[in-house]
CSV table of C-alpha atoms in Angstrom, one decimal:
chain,number,residue,atom,x,y,z
A,434,MET,CA,-38.9,-61.5,-26.2
A,435,ILE,CA,-42.5,-60.9,-25.5
A,436,ASN,CA,-43.3,-57.4,-26.4
A,437,LYS,CA,-45.5,-55.5,-24.0
A,438,LYS,CA,-45.3,-52.1,-25.6
A,439,VAL,CA,-48.4,-50.3,-26.6
A,440,ASN,CA,-48.3,-47.0,-28.5
A,441,SER,CA,-50.9,-45.0,-26.6
A,442,VAL,CA,-52.6,-44.6,-23.3
A,443,ALA,CA,-55.9,-45.4,-25.1
A,444,GLN,CA,-54.5,-48.7,-26.1
A,445,ALA,CA,-53.1,-49.3,-22.7
A,446,LEU,CA,-56.5,-48.8,-21.1
A,447,GLU,CA,-58.4,-51.0,-23.6
A,448,GLY,CA,-61.0,-53.1,-21.7
A,449,VAL,CA,-61.7,-50.8,-18.7
A,450,GLN,CA,-65.4,-50.9,-17.9
A,451,ASP,CA,-68.0,-49.6,-15.5
A,452,GLY,CA,-67.9,-51.3,-12.1
A,453,MET,CA,-64.4,-52.6,-12.3
A,454,THR,CA,-61.8,-52.7,-9.5
A,455,PHE,CA,-58.5,-50.8,-10.1
A,456,MET,CA,-55.3,-50.8,-8.2
A,457,LEU,CA,-53.3,-47.5,-8.6
A,458,GLY,CA,-49.8,-47.0,-7.4
A,459,GLY,CA,-48.4,-44.0,-5.6
A,460,PHE,CA,-48.0,-42.5,-2.2
A,461,GLY,CA,-49.6,-39.1,-2.0
A,462,LEU,CA,-48.9,-37.6,-5.4
A,463,CYS,CA,-45.5,-39.3,-5.5
A,464,GLY,CA,-45.3,-42.1,-8.2
A,465,ILE,CA,-48.9,-42.0,-9.3
A,466,PRO,CA,-49.8,-43.1,-12.8
A,467,GLU,CA,-50.7,-39.6,-14.0
A,468,ASN,CA,-51.3,-40.5,-17.6
A,469,ALA,CA,-53.6,-43.4,-16.9
A,470,ILE,CA,-55.6,-41.4,-14.4
A,471,GLU,CA,-55.9,-38.5,-16.9
A,472,LYS,CA,-57.3,-40.9,-19.5
A,473,LEU,CA,-59.7,-42.6,-17.1
A,474,VAL,CA,-61.1,-39.1,-16.2
A,475,SER,CA,-61.9,-38.6,-19.9
A,476,LEU,CA,-63.6,-42.0,-20.3
A,477,ASP,CA,-67.2,-42.4,-19.6
A,478,ILE,CA,-66.9,-45.1,-16.9
A,479,SER,CA,-68.1,-45.1,-13.4
A,480,GLY,CA,-69.0,-47.2,-10.4
A,481,LEU,CA,-65.3,-47.9,-9.9
A,482,THR,CA,-63.6,-49.5,-6.9
A,483,CYS,CA,-60.1,-48.0,-6.5
A,484,ILE,CA,-57.4,-49.5,-4.3
A,485,SER,CA,-54.7,-46.8,-3.7
A,486,ASN,CA,-52.9,-45.7,-0.6
A,487,ASN,CA,-54.3,-42.1,-0.9
A,488,ALA,CA,-57.1,-40.5,-2.9
A,489,GLY,CA,-55.1,-37.6,-4.4
A,490,ILE,CA,-55.9,-34.0,-3.8
A,491,ASP,CA,-59.0,-32.1,-4.9
A,492,ASN,CA,-57.8,-31.2,-8.4
A,493,PHE,CA,-55.1,-33.8,-9.0
A,494,GLY,CA,-54.5,-37.5,-9.1
A,495,LEU,CA,-57.4,-39.7,-8.0
A,496,GLY,CA,-59.1,-36.5,-6.8
A,497,LYS,CA,-60.1,-35.9,-10.4
A,498,LEU,CA,-61.9,-39.2,-10.6
A,499,LEU,CA,-63.7,-38.4,-7.4
A,500,GLN,CA,-64.8,-35.0,-8.6
A,501,ASN,CA,-66.3,-36.7,-11.6
A,502,LYS,CA,-68.1,-39.1,-9.3
A,503,GLN,CA,-66.6,-42.0,-11.1
A,504,ILE,CA,-65.5,-43.8,-8.0
A,505,LYS,CA,-68.1,-45.8,-6.0
A,506,LYS,CA,-65.7,-47.3,-3.5
A,507,MET,CA,-62.3,-46.3,-2.3
A,508,ILE,CA,-59.9,-48.5,-0.5
A,509,ALA,CA,-57.1,-46.4,1.0
A,510,SER,CA,-55.0,-45.9,4.2
A,511,TYR,CA,-55.0,-42.1,4.4
A,512,VAL,CA,-57.1,-39.5,2.8
A,513,GLY,CA,-56.3,-36.4,4.8
A,514,GLU,CA,-55.6,-34.0,1.9
A,515,ASN,CA,-58.8,-34.2,0.0
A,516,ALA,CA,-61.9,-32.2,1.0
A,517,GLU,CA,-64.1,-33.6,-1.7
A,518,PHE,CA,-63.3,-37.1,-0.6
A,519,GLU,CA,-64.2,-36.2,3.0
A,520,ARG,CA,-67.5,-34.7,1.8
A,521,GLN,CA,-68.5,-37.7,-0.3
A,522,MET,CA,-67.6,-40.1,2.5
A,523,LEU,CA,-69.5,-38.3,5.2
A,524,SER,CA,-72.5,-37.9,3.0
A,525,GLY,CA,-72.5,-41.6,2.2
A,526,GLU,CA,-72.1,-41.1,-1.6
A,527,LEU,CA,-68.7,-42.8,-1.5
A,528,GLU,CA,-68.1,-46.1,0.2
A,529,VAL,CA,-64.7,-46.1,2.0
A,530,VAL,CA,-62.6,-48.9,3.4
A,531,LEU,CA,-59.7,-47.5,5.4
A,532,THR,CA,-57.0,-50.1,5.6
A,533,PRO,CA,-53.7,-49.9,7.5
A,534,GLN,CA,-50.9,-49.0,5.1
A,535,GLY,CA,-48.8,-52.1,5.7
A,536,THR,CA,-51.8,-54.3,5.4
A,537,LEU,CA,-52.8,-52.6,2.1
A,538,ALA,CA,-49.3,-53.2,0.8
A,539,GLU,CA,-49.3,-56.8,1.9
A,540,LYS,CA,-52.8,-57.4,0.4
A,541,CYS,CA,-51.4,-56.3,-3.0
A,542,ARG,CA,-48.3,-58.4,-2.6
A,543,ALA,CA,-50.4,-61.4,-1.6
A,544,ALA,CA,-52.5,-61.0,-4.8
A,545,GLN,CA,-49.2,-60.7,-6.8
A,546,THR,CA,-47.7,-63.8,-5.4
A,547,GLY,CA,-50.5,-66.3,-5.0
A,548,ILE,CA,-51.0,-66.0,-1.3
A,549,PRO,CA,-54.8,-66.0,-0.5
A,550,ALA,CA,-54.5,-64.6,3.0
A,551,PHE,CA,-52.1,-63.8,5.8
A,552,PHE,CA,-52.0,-62.8,9.5
A,553,THR,CA,-50.9,-59.4,10.6
A,554,PRO,CA,-50.8,-57.7,14.1
A,555,ALA,CA,-52.0,-54.4,12.6
A,556,GLY,CA,-55.5,-53.4,13.7
A,557,TYR,CA,-56.0,-56.1,16.3
A,558,GLY,CA,-58.4,-54.9,18.9
A,559,THR,CA,-59.6,-52.0,16.7
A,560,GLU,CA,-62.6,-51.6,14.4
A,561,ILE,CA,-60.5,-52.7,11.5
A,562,ALA,CA,-60.5,-56.3,12.9
A,563,GLU,CA,-64.3,-56.4,13.4
A,564,GLY,CA,-65.8,-59.5,11.6
A,565,LYS,CA,-62.3,-60.8,10.7
A,566,GLU,CA,-60.8,-64.1,11.8
A,567,THR,CA,-58.1,-63.6,14.5
A,568,ARG,CA,-55.5,-66.1,15.7
A,569,VAL,CA,-52.9,-66.2,18.4
A,570,PHE,CA,-49.3,-67.1,17.5
A,571,LYS,CA,-46.7,-67.1,20.3
A,572,GLU,CA,-49.0,-65.2,22.7
A,573,LYS,CA,-49.6,-62.4,20.2
A,574,ASN,CA,-52.8,-61.6,18.5
A,575,TYR,CA,-53.2,-61.4,14.7
A,576,VAL,CA,-55.9,-60.5,12.2
A,577,MET,CA,-56.4,-62.5,9.0
A,578,GLU,CA,-56.4,-60.3,5.9
A,579,GLU,CA,-57.1,-61.5,2.4
A,580,ALA,CA,-55.4,-60.8,-0.9
A,581,TYR,CA,-57.1,-58.2,-3.1
A,582,GLN,CA,-58.7,-59.0,-6.4
A,583,ALA,CA,-58.6,-56.4,-9.1
A,584,ASP,CA,-59.3,-56.1,-12.8
A,585,PHE,CA,-56.5,-53.6,-13.7
A,586,ALA,CA,-53.4,-52.4,-11.9
A,587,PHE,CA,-52.1,-49.0,-13.0
A,588,VAL,CA,-48.5,-48.4,-12.0
A,589,LYS,CA,-45.9,-45.8,-12.7
A,590,ALA,CA,-42.2,-46.5,-13.1
A,591,TRP,CA,-39.2,-44.3,-13.9
A,592,LYS,CA,-37.7,-46.5,-16.7
A,593,GLY,CA,-38.9,-49.5,-18.5
A,594,ASP,CA,-38.2,-51.6,-21.6
A,595,GLU,CA,-40.4,-53.2,-24.2
A,596,ALA,CA,-40.3,-56.5,-22.3
A,597,GLY,CA,-42.1,-54.7,-19.5
A,598,ASN,CA,-39.1,-54.7,-17.1
A,599,LEU,CA,-39.3,-51.8,-14.6
A,600,ILE,CA,-37.0,-49.6,-12.6
A,601,PHE,CA,-38.4,-47.1,-10.0
A,602,LYS,CA,-37.0,-43.9,-8.6
A,603,GLY,CA,-36.7,-42.7,-5.0
A,604,THR,CA,-39.8,-42.9,-2.9
A,605,ALA,CA,-41.9,-43.0,-6.1
A,606,ARG,CA,-41.5,-46.8,-5.8
A,607,ASN,CA,-43.9,-47.2,-2.8
A,608,PHE,CA,-46.9,-49.4,-3.8
A,609,ASN,CA,-46.1,-49.6,-7.6
A,610,PRO,CA,-44.0,-52.8,-7.6
A,611,LEU,CA,-46.5,-54.6,-5.4
A,612,MET,CA,-49.4,-54.0,-7.7
A,613,CYS,CA,-47.6,-55.4,-10.8
A,614,GLY,CA,-49.1,-58.7,-11.6
A,615,ALA,CA,-51.6,-58.3,-8.7
A,616,ALA,CA,-54.6,-57.6,-11.1
A,617,THR,CA,-55.9,-59.4,-14.2
A,618,ILE,CA,-54.1,-56.8,-16.4
A,619,THR,CA,-51.2,-54.7,-15.3
A,620,VAL,CA,-50.6,-51.4,-17.1
A,621,ALA,CA,-47.2,-49.7,-16.5
A,622,GLU,CA,-46.5,-46.2,-17.6
A,623,VAL,CA,-42.9,-45.0,-17.6
A,624,GLU,CA,-41.0,-41.8,-18.1
A,625,GLU,CA,-38.5,-43.4,-20.3
A,626,LEU,CA,-39.3,-46.4,-22.5
A,627,LEU,CA,-36.0,-47.9,-23.6
A,628,PRO,CA,-35.1,-50.5,-26.2
A,629,LEU,CA,-34.2,-54.1,-25.2
A,630,GLY,CA,-30.8,-54.3,-23.7
A,631,ALA,CA,-30.7,-50.8,-22.5
A,632,LEU,CA,-31.5,-51.7,-18.9
A,633,ASP,CA,-29.0,-53.6,-16.8
A,634,PRO,CA,-30.8,-56.9,-15.7
A,635,ASN,CA,-29.0,-56.5,-12.3
A,636,GLN,CA,-30.9,-53.2,-11.7
A,637,ILE,CA,-34.4,-54.3,-12.6
A,638,HIS,CA,-36.9,-54.0,-9.8
A,639,ILE,CA,-39.9,-55.7,-11.4
A,640,PRO,CA,-39.4,-58.3,-14.2
A,641,GLY,CA,-41.6,-57.9,-17.2
A,642,ILE,CA,-43.5,-61.1,-16.5
A,643,LEU,CA,-45.6,-59.1,-14.1
A,644,VAL,CA,-46.5,-56.4,-16.6
A,645,ASP,CA,-49.0,-56.8,-19.5
A,646,ARG,CA,-48.8,-53.4,-21.2
A,647,ILE,CA,-46.2,-50.7,-21.1
A,648,PHE,CA,-46.3,-47.2,-22.5
A,649,ARG,CA,-44.4,-44.0,-22.2
A,650,GLY,CA,-46.4,-41.3,-20.4
A,651,ASN,CA,-46.6,-38.1,-22.4
A,652,LEU,CA,-46.9,-35.8,-19.5
A,653,TYR,CA,-45.6,-35.9,-15.9
A,654,GLU,CA,-46.5,-32.9,-13.9
A,655,LYS,CA,-45.2,-34.5,-10.8
A,656,ARG,CA,-46.9,-32.1,-8.5
A,657,ILE,CA,-45.3,-31.6,-5.0
A,658,GLU,CA,-47.8,-31.8,-2.1
A,659,GLN,CA,-45.7,-30.2,0.6
A,660,LEU,CA,-42.8,-28.3,-0.6
A,661,THR,CA,-40.4,-28.1,2.3
A,662,LEU,CA,-37.0,-26.4,2.0
A,663,LYS,CA,-34.0,-26.1,4.3
A,664,LYS,CA,-34.3,-22.9,6.3
A,665,THR,CA,-31.5,-20.5,5.3
B,1388,MET,CA,-43.4,-23.7,32.3
B,1389,ALA,CA,-45.1,-26.0,29.8
B,1390,LEU,CA,-42.8,-26.9,26.9
B,1391,ASP,CA,-43.6,-25.9,23.3
B,1392,LYS,CA,-43.5,-28.4,20.5
B,1393,ASN,CA,-39.8,-28.0,20.0
B,1394,GLY,CA,-39.2,-28.5,23.7
B,1395,ILE,CA,-41.1,-31.8,23.5
B,1396,ALA,CA,-39.0,-32.8,20.5
B,1397,ARG,CA,-35.8,-31.9,22.4
B,1398,ARG,CA,-36.7,-34.0,25.3
B,1399,ILE,CA,-37.7,-36.9,23.1
B,1400,ALA,CA,-34.4,-36.7,21.3
B,1401,LYS,CA,-32.7,-37.7,24.6
B,1402,GLU,CA,-34.4,-41.1,24.2
B,1403,LEU,CA,-32.4,-41.8,21.0
B,1404,GLN,CA,-29.7,-44.4,21.4
B,1405,ASP,CA,-26.6,-44.9,19.3
B,1406,GLY,CA,-27.2,-47.3,16.4
B,1407,CYS,CA,-31.0,-47.0,16.5
B,1408,TYR,CA,-33.3,-47.2,13.4
B,1409,VAL,CA,-36.1,-44.7,14.2
B,1410,ASN,CA,-39.5,-44.0,12.6
B,1411,LEU,CA,-40.8,-40.6,13.1
B,1412,GLY,CA,-44.5,-39.8,12.8
B,1413,ILE,CA,-46.0,-36.6,11.4
B,1414,GLY,CA,-46.1,-33.4,13.6
B,1415,ILE,CA,-44.0,-33.1,16.7
B,1416,PRO,CA,-42.1,-36.3,16.1
B,1417,THR,CA,-40.7,-34.9,12.8
B,1418,LEU,CA,-39.0,-32.2,14.8
B,1419,VAL,CA,-37.0,-34.8,16.8
B,1420,ALA,CA,-34.6,-35.1,13.9
B,1421,ASN,CA,-33.4,-31.5,14.6
B,1422,TYR,CA,-32.2,-32.5,18.1
B,1423,VAL,CA,-30.2,-35.7,17.7
B,1424,PRO,CA,-27.6,-35.5,20.5
B,1425,GLU,CA,-24.0,-35.2,19.3
B,1426,GLY,CA,-21.9,-38.3,19.1
B,1427,ILE,CA,-25.0,-40.5,18.4
B,1428,GLN,CA,-25.7,-42.1,15.1
B,1429,VAL,CA,-29.3,-42.9,14.3
B,1430,GLU,CA,-31.0,-43.6,11.0
B,1431,PHE,CA,-34.4,-42.4,10.2
B,1432,GLN,CA,-36.9,-44.5,8.4
B,1433,SER,CA,-39.9,-43.1,6.6
B,1434,GLU,CA,-42.6,-45.7,5.9
B,1435,ASN,CA,-43.2,-44.6,2.4
B,1436,GLY,CA,-39.9,-46.2,1.5
B,1437,ILE,CA,-36.6,-44.7,2.7
B,1438,LEU,CA,-34.0,-45.4,5.2
B,1439,GLY,CA,-31.4,-42.8,5.7
B,1440,MET,CA,-33.6,-39.8,5.4
B,1441,GLY,CA,-31.8,-36.5,5.4
B,1442,PRO,CA,-32.9,-32.9,6.0
B,1443,PHE,CA,-35.2,-30.8,3.7
B,1444,PRO,CA,-33.6,-29.9,0.4
B,1445,ASP,CA,-32.0,-26.5,-0.6
B,1446,GLU,CA,-34.2,-24.4,-2.9
B,1447,GLY,CA,-34.0,-25.8,-6.4
B,1448,GLU,CA,-32.9,-29.2,-5.2
B,1449,GLU,CA,-36.4,-30.5,-4.4
B,1450,ASP,CA,-37.4,-33.7,-6.1
B,1451,ALA,CA,-41.1,-34.8,-6.4
B,1452,ASP,CA,-39.9,-38.4,-6.3
B,1453,LEU,CA,-38.3,-38.0,-2.9
B,1454,ILE,CA,-40.7,-37.3,0.0
B,1455,ASN,CA,-41.3,-38.5,3.5
B,1456,ALA,CA,-44.5,-40.0,5.0
B,1457,GLY,CA,-45.8,-36.5,5.6
B,1458,LYS,CA,-45.5,-35.9,1.8
B,1459,GLN,CA,-42.7,-33.3,2.5
B,1460,THR,CA,-39.8,-33.0,0.1
B,1461,ILE,CA,-36.6,-34.4,1.7
B,1462,THR,CA,-33.1,-35.5,0.9
B,1463,SER,CA,-31.3,-38.8,1.3
B,1464,LEU,CA,-28.0,-39.2,3.2
B,1465,PRO,CA,-25.0,-41.3,2.0
B,1466,GLY,CA,-25.9,-44.9,2.8
B,1467,ALA,CA,-29.6,-44.4,2.3
B,1468,SER,CA,-31.8,-46.9,0.6
B,1469,PHE,CA,-35.2,-46.9,-1.1
B,1470,PHE,CA,-37.7,-49.8,-1.0
B,1471,ASP,CA,-41.3,-50.6,-1.6
B,1472,SER,CA,-44.1,-50.4,0.9
B,1473,ALA,CA,-44.2,-54.1,1.7
B,1474,MET,CA,-40.5,-54.1,2.5
B,1475,SER,CA,-41.0,-51.0,4.5
B,1476,PHE,CA,-43.7,-52.5,6.7
B,1477,GLY,CA,-41.9,-55.8,6.7
B,1478,MET,CA,-39.0,-54.1,8.5
B,1479,ILE,CA,-41.5,-52.5,10.9
B,1480,ARG,CA,-43.5,-55.7,11.7
B,1481,GLY,CA,-40.3,-57.7,11.7
B,1482,ARG,CA,-39.0,-55.4,14.5
B,1483,HIS,CA,-36.0,-54.2,12.7
B,1484,VAL,CA,-37.0,-50.6,13.3
B,1485,ASP,CA,-36.0,-50.0,17.0
B,1486,LEU,CA,-38.1,-47.0,18.0
B,1487,THR,CA,-41.3,-45.4,16.8
B,1488,ILE,CA,-42.3,-41.9,17.8
B,1489,LEU,CA,-45.8,-40.8,17.0
B,1490,GLY,CA,-48.5,-38.4,17.9
B,1491,ALA,CA,-51.8,-39.3,19.5
B,1492,MET,CA,-55.3,-37.9,20.2
B,1493,GLU,CA,-55.7,-40.1,23.3
B,1494,VAL,CA,-53.7,-42.6,25.3
B,1495,SER,CA,-55.1,-44.8,28.0
B,1496,GLU,CA,-53.4,-45.9,31.2
B,1497,LYS,CA,-53.2,-49.4,29.7
B,1498,GLY,CA,-51.2,-48.0,26.8
B,1499,ASP,CA,-54.0,-48.1,24.3
B,1500,ILE,CA,-53.7,-45.4,21.7
B,1501,ALA,CA,-56.2,-43.5,19.5
B,1502,ASN,CA,-54.9,-41.2,16.8
B,1503,TRP,CA,-56.7,-41.8,13.6
B,1504,LYS,CA,-60.4,-41.1,13.7
B,1505,ILE,CA,-63.1,-38.8,15.2
B,1506,PRO,CA,-66.4,-40.4,14.4
B,1507,ASP,CA,-68.6,-38.3,12.1
B,1508,LYS,CA,-66.0,-35.6,12.0
B,1509,LEU,CA,-62.5,-35.8,10.8
B,1510,VAL,CA,-61.8,-38.6,8.4
B,1511,LYS,CA,-58.2,-39.0,7.6
B,1512,GLY,CA,-57.4,-42.7,8.0
B,1513,MET,CA,-54.7,-44.5,10.0
B,1514,GLY,CA,-51.9,-44.5,7.3
B,1515,GLY,CA,-49.2,-46.6,8.8
B,1516,ALA,CA,-50.0,-46.0,12.4
B,1517,MET,CA,-51.8,-49.3,13.1
B,1518,ASP,CA,-49.0,-51.3,11.6
B,1519,LEU,CA,-46.4,-49.3,13.6
B,1520,VAL,CA,-48.1,-49.5,17.0
B,1521,ALA,CA,-48.9,-53.2,16.6
B,1522,SER,CA,-45.3,-54.0,15.7
B,1523,ALA,CA,-42.8,-51.7,17.2
B,1524,GLU,CA,-41.1,-52.8,20.4
B,1525,ASN,CA,-40.6,-49.4,21.7
B,1526,ILE,CA,-43.3,-46.7,21.1
B,1527,ILE,CA,-43.1,-43.2,22.4
B,1528,VAL,CA,-46.0,-40.9,22.1
B,1529,ALA,CA,-45.3,-37.2,21.6
B,1530,MET,CA,-48.3,-35.0,22.2
B,1531,MET,CA,-49.7,-32.0,24.2
B,1532,HIS,CA,-51.1,-33.1,27.6
B,1533,THR,CA,-54.5,-31.7,26.9
B,1534,ASN,CA,-56.5,-30.9,23.7
B,1535,ARG,CA,-57.4,-27.4,22.5
B,1536,SER,CA,-60.4,-27.3,24.8
B,1537,GLY,CA,-58.2,-28.2,27.8
B,1538,VAL,CA,-59.4,-31.7,28.1
B,1539,SER,CA,-56.9,-34.4,29.1
B,1540,LYS,CA,-55.6,-36.7,26.4
B,1541,LEU,CA,-54.3,-39.1,29.1
B,1542,LEU,CA,-57.4,-41.1,30.1
B,1543,ASP,CA,-58.4,-44.2,32.0
B,1544,LYS,CA,-60.0,-45.5,28.8
B,1545,CYS,CA,-59.8,-44.1,25.2
B,1546,SER,CA,-63.1,-42.6,24.0
B,1547,LEU,CA,-62.1,-42.5,20.3
B,1548,PRO,CA,-61.7,-45.5,18.0
B,1549,LEU,CA,-58.5,-47.3,18.9
B,1550,THR,CA,-55.3,-47.5,16.8
B,1551,GLY,CA,-53.8,-50.2,18.9
B,1552,LEU,CA,-54.1,-52.0,22.2
B,1553,GLY,CA,-51.6,-51.8,25.1
B,1554,CYS,CA,-48.7,-50.7,22.9
B,1555,VAL,CA,-47.5,-47.3,24.2
B,1556,LYS,CA,-44.5,-47.5,26.6
B,1557,ARG,CA,-43.8,-43.8,27.2
B,1558,ILE,CA,-45.6,-40.5,26.7
B,1559,ILE,CA,-43.7,-37.2,26.5
B,1560,THR,CA,-45.9,-34.1,26.7
B,1561,ASP,CA,-45.6,-30.4,27.2
B,1562,LEU,CA,-45.9,-31.1,30.9
B,1563,ALA,CA,-44.3,-34.4,31.7
B,1564,VAL,CA,-42.7,-37.7,30.9
B,1565,ILE,CA,-45.0,-40.5,31.8
B,1566,ASP,CA,-44.5,-44.3,31.6
B,1567,ILE,CA,-47.2,-46.8,31.1
B,1568,THR,CA,-47.1,-49.4,33.9
B,1569,LYS,CA,-49.5,-52.2,34.9
B,1570,ASP,CA,-50.9,-49.9,37.6
B,1571,GLY,CA,-51.4,-46.9,35.4
B,1572,PHE,CA,-49.5,-43.7,34.3
B,1573,LEU,CA,-46.3,-43.3,36.2
B,1574,LEU,CA,-45.0,-39.7,36.5
B,1575,VAL,CA,-41.3,-39.9,35.6
B,1576,GLU,CA,-40.3,-36.3,35.0
B,1577,ARG,CA,-41.9,-32.8,35.1
B,1578,ALA,CA,-41.3,-30.1,32.6
B,1579,PRO,CA,-39.2,-27.2,34.1
B,1580,ASN,CA,-41.3,-25.3,36.7
B,1581,VAL,CA,-44.4,-27.4,36.2
B,1582,SER,CA,-45.9,-28.6,39.4
B,1583,ILE,CA,-47.1,-32.1,40.2
B,1584,LYS,CA,-50.5,-30.6,40.9
B,1585,GLU,CA,-50.7,-29.1,37.4
B,1586,ILE,CA,-49.9,-32.5,35.9
B,1587,GLN,CA,-52.4,-34.2,38.1
B,1588,ASN,CA,-55.1,-31.7,37.0
B,1589,ALA,CA,-54.3,-32.3,33.3
B,1590,THR,CA,-54.4,-36.1,33.6
B,1591,LYS,CA,-57.7,-37.9,33.7
B,1592,GLY,CA,-56.4,-41.5,34.0
B,1593,LYS,CA,-54.7,-42.8,37.2
B,1594,LEU,CA,-51.5,-41.0,37.8
B,1595,ILE,CA,-48.9,-42.7,40.0
B,1596,ILE,CA,-46.6,-40.2,41.9
B,1597,GLN,CA,-43.6,-41.5,43.6
B,1598,ASN,CA,-41.8,-39.5,46.2
B,1599,LYS,CA,-39.5,-37.4,44.0
B,1600,VAL,CA,-40.4,-36.4,40.5
B,1601,PRO,CA,-37.3,-34.7,39.0
B,1602,GLU,CA,-37.5,-32.0,36.4
B,1603,MET,CA,-36.6,-32.8,32.8
B,1604,LEU,CA,-33.0,-32.3,31.8
B,1605,PHE,CA,-32.0,-31.2,28.3
């Protein structure tokens, strides 16, 4: 067994530097690597490029890195819940690349699986396709999109073991599995870090080969963005 | 009388067919789930990674790890499944999801749709809308006929940045059901007690009116 376990979030983040490109899992605040983000906020690094479906909210998730002005460029599909993000974007402080959600997912998976580029119908005929190669297949138009390149991927899983195997829960899965192995170094944080043999190999979503470092997160606030309850 | 948002959702629910997999967008489309006709089985997909989405949870049952694409807490029904975002958009692009219902800021008479960006103003992003409109075989737009200033959202040409080209098949608004045809907007149904004239006045693109335009039935 190749042991991927590290004992602290500080160790897990060893090597992060100014100007790097990070992938961060999560959809909204669901399944975000809370502990890695918290640590990044405390580190004196900036000029970051972040690839993540959303940009958190003003005081939580990636919103904290934004408030600290640590992010130079944000690649996301939807940023509607973050006033500070909108302010920085409109003032030109923050460079933003809005990318269709399915394309964002596929660009991660392409990086993970050694595919340099692919064709998708999403965004054809829109400003997203400007400057990109297009092709026609069976009378339908497609846009060429390239795989991402990133230095670190920070993902969050429910359970993991010391070999780096991961299991996700509910819709907290989202982009997390696709970012594993899609960057030079993949850091997985988990709610439960179990000994070898505790996870059923049949149930593993991501095999440990795609994970470089794994640690148990100390704190999961798991904030809910839109609490909606059945009307009684 | 013009319909309210729930009225639009009720009319759209009549478009649901037994055995359909359906993706509902944020806003009015979400309400459609409340009006699934009896005797019909449909399964709702939410593009953040669930098939078999159930209603909102009871108090105390909410789970931060179980939300829909609007980031609302939800439940899963028996037979539900969870998956990653690549699989989710794979089933959308692969045309396994039968029907997409989404909102719009503008729709053109050619079926172009704009629903993600107002230049220099509101910046939200397209989320999954571009993938959905470029891929789905059947797209219904749910929206108010005019914007808050009373300006038509059904235009000859979209003025806002596009989400997709020539993809909308049907529009259901507070005033009418309208199909996109090669000749323009075809008025299919009127909301109860709404006149053809009212609909004409609220539509900026070319509106085709054939002899009889029935009122919507619920």
